[in-house]
Amino acid sequence: MKRLICILALLLMLACTSQEAHLIYLPEATPTPAVLVTPTPTPDPVPIPVAPIAGEGIRTDLNGLPILDERTHFYTYYLTVDNIRIYEENGETLIDAVITNNYPKTLTGGLCVTFRQDDLIYGYAEFYTADGDLKLFPGENLVYAYVLTEVDVQMMDFDISVSKAFEPEQ
């Protein structure tokens, strides 16, 4: 028991000791070493000579679309053929249709219809408006055509293509 009391007293004495803090000095900052190699300066940009391009720029229509194929441009982007009616009257084959012009100006040109079956052409027709040419005002236009054929083409496949390039009327 005496031993226990001695150990306890010894532990209490050790627990009551004071601690001291000491300041540690760091070494002074070293100077940055001098550069032994001088860097190569960045070269100035050298202009590259480009020869001027001869010719016209890209033509565009009133809506800003580039005209890449002058023959089919207006037909591809602005004309729609609807309500096609193929019929026979007095021994002649006729076509009536409505062509919608979505371009802001009047277009003049030519459209043809070709009737085909088994890669053979059986009929041909040109579209006209009431004035005799194909003059398409903005909006819907009624058109007609006389089909040059010797057979009944009413149930045959047909293609509509541009026969004369469309151009805006001045």
Tab-separated table of C-alpha atoms in Angstrom:
chain	number	residue	atom	x	y	z
A	1	MET	CA	0.000	0.000	0.000
A	2	LYS	CA	2.901	2.288	0.710
A	3	ARG	CA	4.117	1.640	-2.728
A	4	LEU	CA	0.847	2.646	-4.233
A	5	ILE	CA	0.796	5.918	-2.350
A	6	CYS	CA	4.388	6.644	-3.418
A	7	ILE	CA	3.597	5.975	-7.064
A	8	LEU	CA	0.499	8.141	-6.830
A	9	ALA	CA	2.415	11.011	-5.223
A	10	LEU	CA	5.123	10.715	-7.832
A	11	LEU	CA	2.560	10.885	-10.635
A	12	LEU	CA	0.946	13.954	-9.104
A	13	MET	CA	4.278	15.729	-8.980
A	14	LEU	CA	4.995	14.943	-12.602
A	15	ALA	CA	1.553	16.158	-13.666
A	16	CYS	CA	2.140	19.573	-12.125
A	17	THR	CA	5.282	20.377	-14.056
A	18	SER	CA	5.420	23.475	-16.278
A	19	GLN	CA	6.053	23.424	-19.997
A	20	GLU	CA	8.120	25.991	-21.818
A	21	ALA	CA	7.780	27.095	-25.432
A	22	HIS	CA	10.889	27.963	-27.367
A	23	LEU	CA	10.924	30.159	-30.488
A	24	ILE	CA	12.675	28.547	-33.439
A	25	TYR	CA	14.155	30.907	-35.967
A	26	LEU	CA	13.913	29.985	-39.700
A	27	PRO	CA	16.802	30.749	-42.019
A	28	GLU	CA	16.552	33.922	-44.056
A	29	ALA	CA	15.068	33.685	-47.595
A	30	THR	CA	17.678	33.009	-50.210
A	31	PRO	CA	17.842	35.385	-53.183
A	32	THR	CA	16.606	34.165	-56.569
A	33	PRO	CA	19.526	32.995	-58.670
A	34	ALA	CA	20.365	35.068	-61.727
A	35	VAL	CA	19.451	33.666	-65.153
A	36	LEU	CA	22.514	32.445	-66.946
A	37	VAL	CA	20.839	31.995	-70.400
A	38	THR	CA	18.953	34.844	-72.056
A	39	PRO	CA	15.627	33.708	-73.577
A	40	THR	CA	15.075	34.019	-77.328
A	41	PRO	CA	12.583	36.790	-78.104
A	42	THR	CA	9.284	35.832	-79.766
A	43	PRO	CA	9.492	36.442	-83.522
A	44	ASP	CA	7.265	39.102	-85.077
A	45	PRO	CA	4.480	37.676	-87.278
A	46	VAL	CA	5.299	37.721	-90.954
A	47	PRO	CA	2.395	38.610	-93.270
A	48	ILE	CA	1.595	35.989	-95.885
A	49	PRO	CA	0.888	37.536	-99.271
A	50	VAL	CA	-2.352	36.268	-100.852
A	51	ALA	CA	-3.135	37.078	-104.435
A	52	PRO	CA	-6.549	38.684	-105.004
A	53	ILE	CA	-9.252	36.332	-106.233
A	54	ALA	CA	-10.556	37.242	-109.640
A	55	GLY	CA	-14.223	36.908	-110.546
A	56	GLU	CA	-17.573	37.623	-108.979
A	57	GLY	CA	-18.620	36.987	-105.442
A	58	ILE	CA	-21.455	34.639	-104.593
A	59	ARG	CA	-24.771	35.976	-105.870
A	60	THR	CA	-27.709	35.909	-103.489
A	61	ASP	CA	-31.432	36.420	-103.962
A	62	LEU	CA	-33.600	38.964	-102.087
A	63	ASN	CA	-33.927	36.602	-99.116
A	64	GLY	CA	-30.148	36.177	-98.804
A	65	LEU	CA	-29.957	32.591	-100.112
A	66	PRO	CA	-26.851	31.966	-102.233
A	67	ILE	CA	-27.645	31.173	-105.864
A	68	LEU	CA	-25.517	28.092	-106.510
A	69	ASP	CA	-27.403	26.733	-109.540
A	70	GLU	CA	-28.941	29.572	-111.539
A	71	ARG	CA	-31.085	27.195	-113.575
A	72	THR	CA	-32.980	25.549	-110.695
A	73	HIS	CA	-32.522	27.918	-107.727
A	74	PHE	CA	-35.925	29.618	-107.744
A	75	TYR	CA	-37.780	26.393	-108.611
A	76	THR	CA	-36.073	24.496	-105.782
A	77	TYR	CA	-36.543	27.111	-103.052
A	78	TYR	CA	-39.625	29.150	-103.949
A	79	LEU	CA	-42.011	27.295	-106.281
A	80	THR	CA	-44.516	24.597	-105.303
A	81	VAL	CA	-46.703	22.735	-107.790
A	82	ASP	CA	-50.053	21.568	-106.327
A	83	ASN	CA	-53.497	20.333	-107.403
A	84	ILE	CA	-52.296	18.739	-110.626
A	85	ARG	CA	-55.212	17.540	-112.753
A	86	ILE	CA	-54.532	15.525	-115.905
A	87	TYR	CA	-57.565	14.953	-118.148
A	88	GLU	CA	-58.645	14.357	-121.743
A	89	GLU	CA	-61.044	16.626	-123.592
A	90	ASN	CA	-61.965	16.591	-127.284
A	91	GLY	CA	-59.163	14.128	-128.049
A	92	GLU	CA	-56.486	16.260	-126.365
A	93	THR	CA	-54.689	15.640	-123.076
A	94	LEU	CA	-54.574	18.698	-120.804
A	95	ILE	CA	-53.074	19.562	-117.420
A	96	ASP	CA	-54.332	22.124	-114.924
A	97	ALA	CA	-52.337	22.957	-111.786
A	98	VAL	CA	-51.621	25.605	-109.179
A	99	ILE	CA	-48.053	26.894	-108.764
A	100	THR	CA	-47.358	28.799	-105.570
A	101	ASN	CA	-44.613	31.439	-105.771
A	102	ASN	CA	-43.149	32.182	-102.325
A	103	TYR	CA	-40.602	34.670	-103.669
A	104	PRO	CA	-41.411	38.369	-103.018
A	105	LYS	CA	-41.164	39.265	-106.737
A	106	THR	CA	-42.725	37.959	-109.953
A	107	LEU	CA	-40.744	35.085	-111.496
A	108	THR	CA	-40.572	34.219	-115.203
A	109	GLY	CA	-39.178	31.010	-116.628
A	110	GLY	CA	-40.277	27.618	-117.901
A	111	LEU	CA	-41.450	24.307	-116.405
A	112	CYS	CA	-42.050	21.123	-118.341
A	113	VAL	CA	-43.780	17.852	-117.519
A	114	THR	CA	-42.401	14.584	-118.907
A	115	PHE	CA	-44.464	11.373	-118.753
A	116	ARG	CA	-42.370	8.217	-118.409
A	117	GLN	CA	-42.963	4.502	-118.171
A	118	ASP	CA	-40.247	1.829	-118.285
A	119	ASP	CA	-37.625	4.525	-119.007
A	120	LEU	CA	-39.461	5.551	-122.191
A	121	ILE	CA	-40.939	9.024	-122.715
A	122	TYR	CA	-44.617	8.920	-123.732
A	123	GLY	CA	-45.568	12.581	-123.407
A	124	TYR	CA	-44.279	16.105	-122.905
A	125	ALA	CA	-45.898	19.407	-121.890
A	126	GLU	CA	-44.889	22.995	-121.064
A	127	PHE	CA	-46.737	24.970	-118.369
A	128	TYR	CA	-48.248	28.364	-119.260
A	129	THR	CA	-50.184	31.081	-117.468
A	130	ALA	CA	-53.062	33.055	-119.005
A	131	ASP	CA	-50.712	35.559	-120.731
A	132	GLY	CA	-49.063	32.795	-122.777
A	133	ASP	CA	-45.728	32.582	-120.920
A	134	LEU	CA	-45.015	31.212	-117.461
A	135	LYS	CA	-45.184	34.400	-115.396
A	136	LEU	CA	-45.666	33.609	-111.698
A	137	PHE	CA	-46.813	36.377	-109.371
A	138	PRO	CA	-46.209	36.071	-105.611
A	139	GLY	CA	-48.850	33.704	-104.215
A	140	GLU	CA	-50.959	31.133	-106.095
A	141	ASN	CA	-51.010	31.035	-109.900
A	142	LEU	CA	-53.275	28.892	-112.108
A	143	VAL	CA	-51.350	27.210	-114.924
A	144	TYR	CA	-52.234	24.894	-117.811
A	145	ALA	CA	-50.443	22.668	-120.306
A	146	TYR	CA	-51.191	20.813	-123.549
A	147	VAL	CA	-49.633	17.346	-123.467
A	148	LEU	CA	-47.990	16.194	-126.694
A	149	THR	CA	-48.703	12.458	-126.708
A	150	GLU	CA	-50.290	9.676	-128.726
A	151	VAL	CA	-51.205	7.453	-125.738
A	152	ASP	CA	-53.227	7.861	-122.549
A	153	VAL	CA	-50.779	9.311	-119.965
A	154	GLN	CA	-53.242	9.977	-117.129
A	155	MET	CA	-51.972	7.107	-114.949
A	156	MET	CA	-48.270	7.339	-115.850
A	157	ASP	CA	-45.456	8.642	-113.670
A	158	PHE	CA	-44.210	12.083	-114.573
A	159	ASP	CA	-41.358	14.446	-113.765
A	160	ILE	CA	-41.515	18.223	-113.505
A	161	SER	CA	-38.286	19.993	-114.437
A	162	VAL	CA	-37.048	23.449	-115.357
A	163	SER	CA	-36.964	24.055	-119.132
A	164	LYS	CA	-35.998	27.747	-118.893
A	165	ALA	CA	-34.244	29.207	-115.825
A	166	PHE	CA	-36.459	31.331	-113.568
A	167	GLU	CA	-35.491	34.928	-112.974
A	168	PRO	CA	-37.109	37.743	-111.005
A	169	GLU	CA	-38.883	40.250	-113.199
A	170	GLN	CA	-37.248	43.670	-113.169
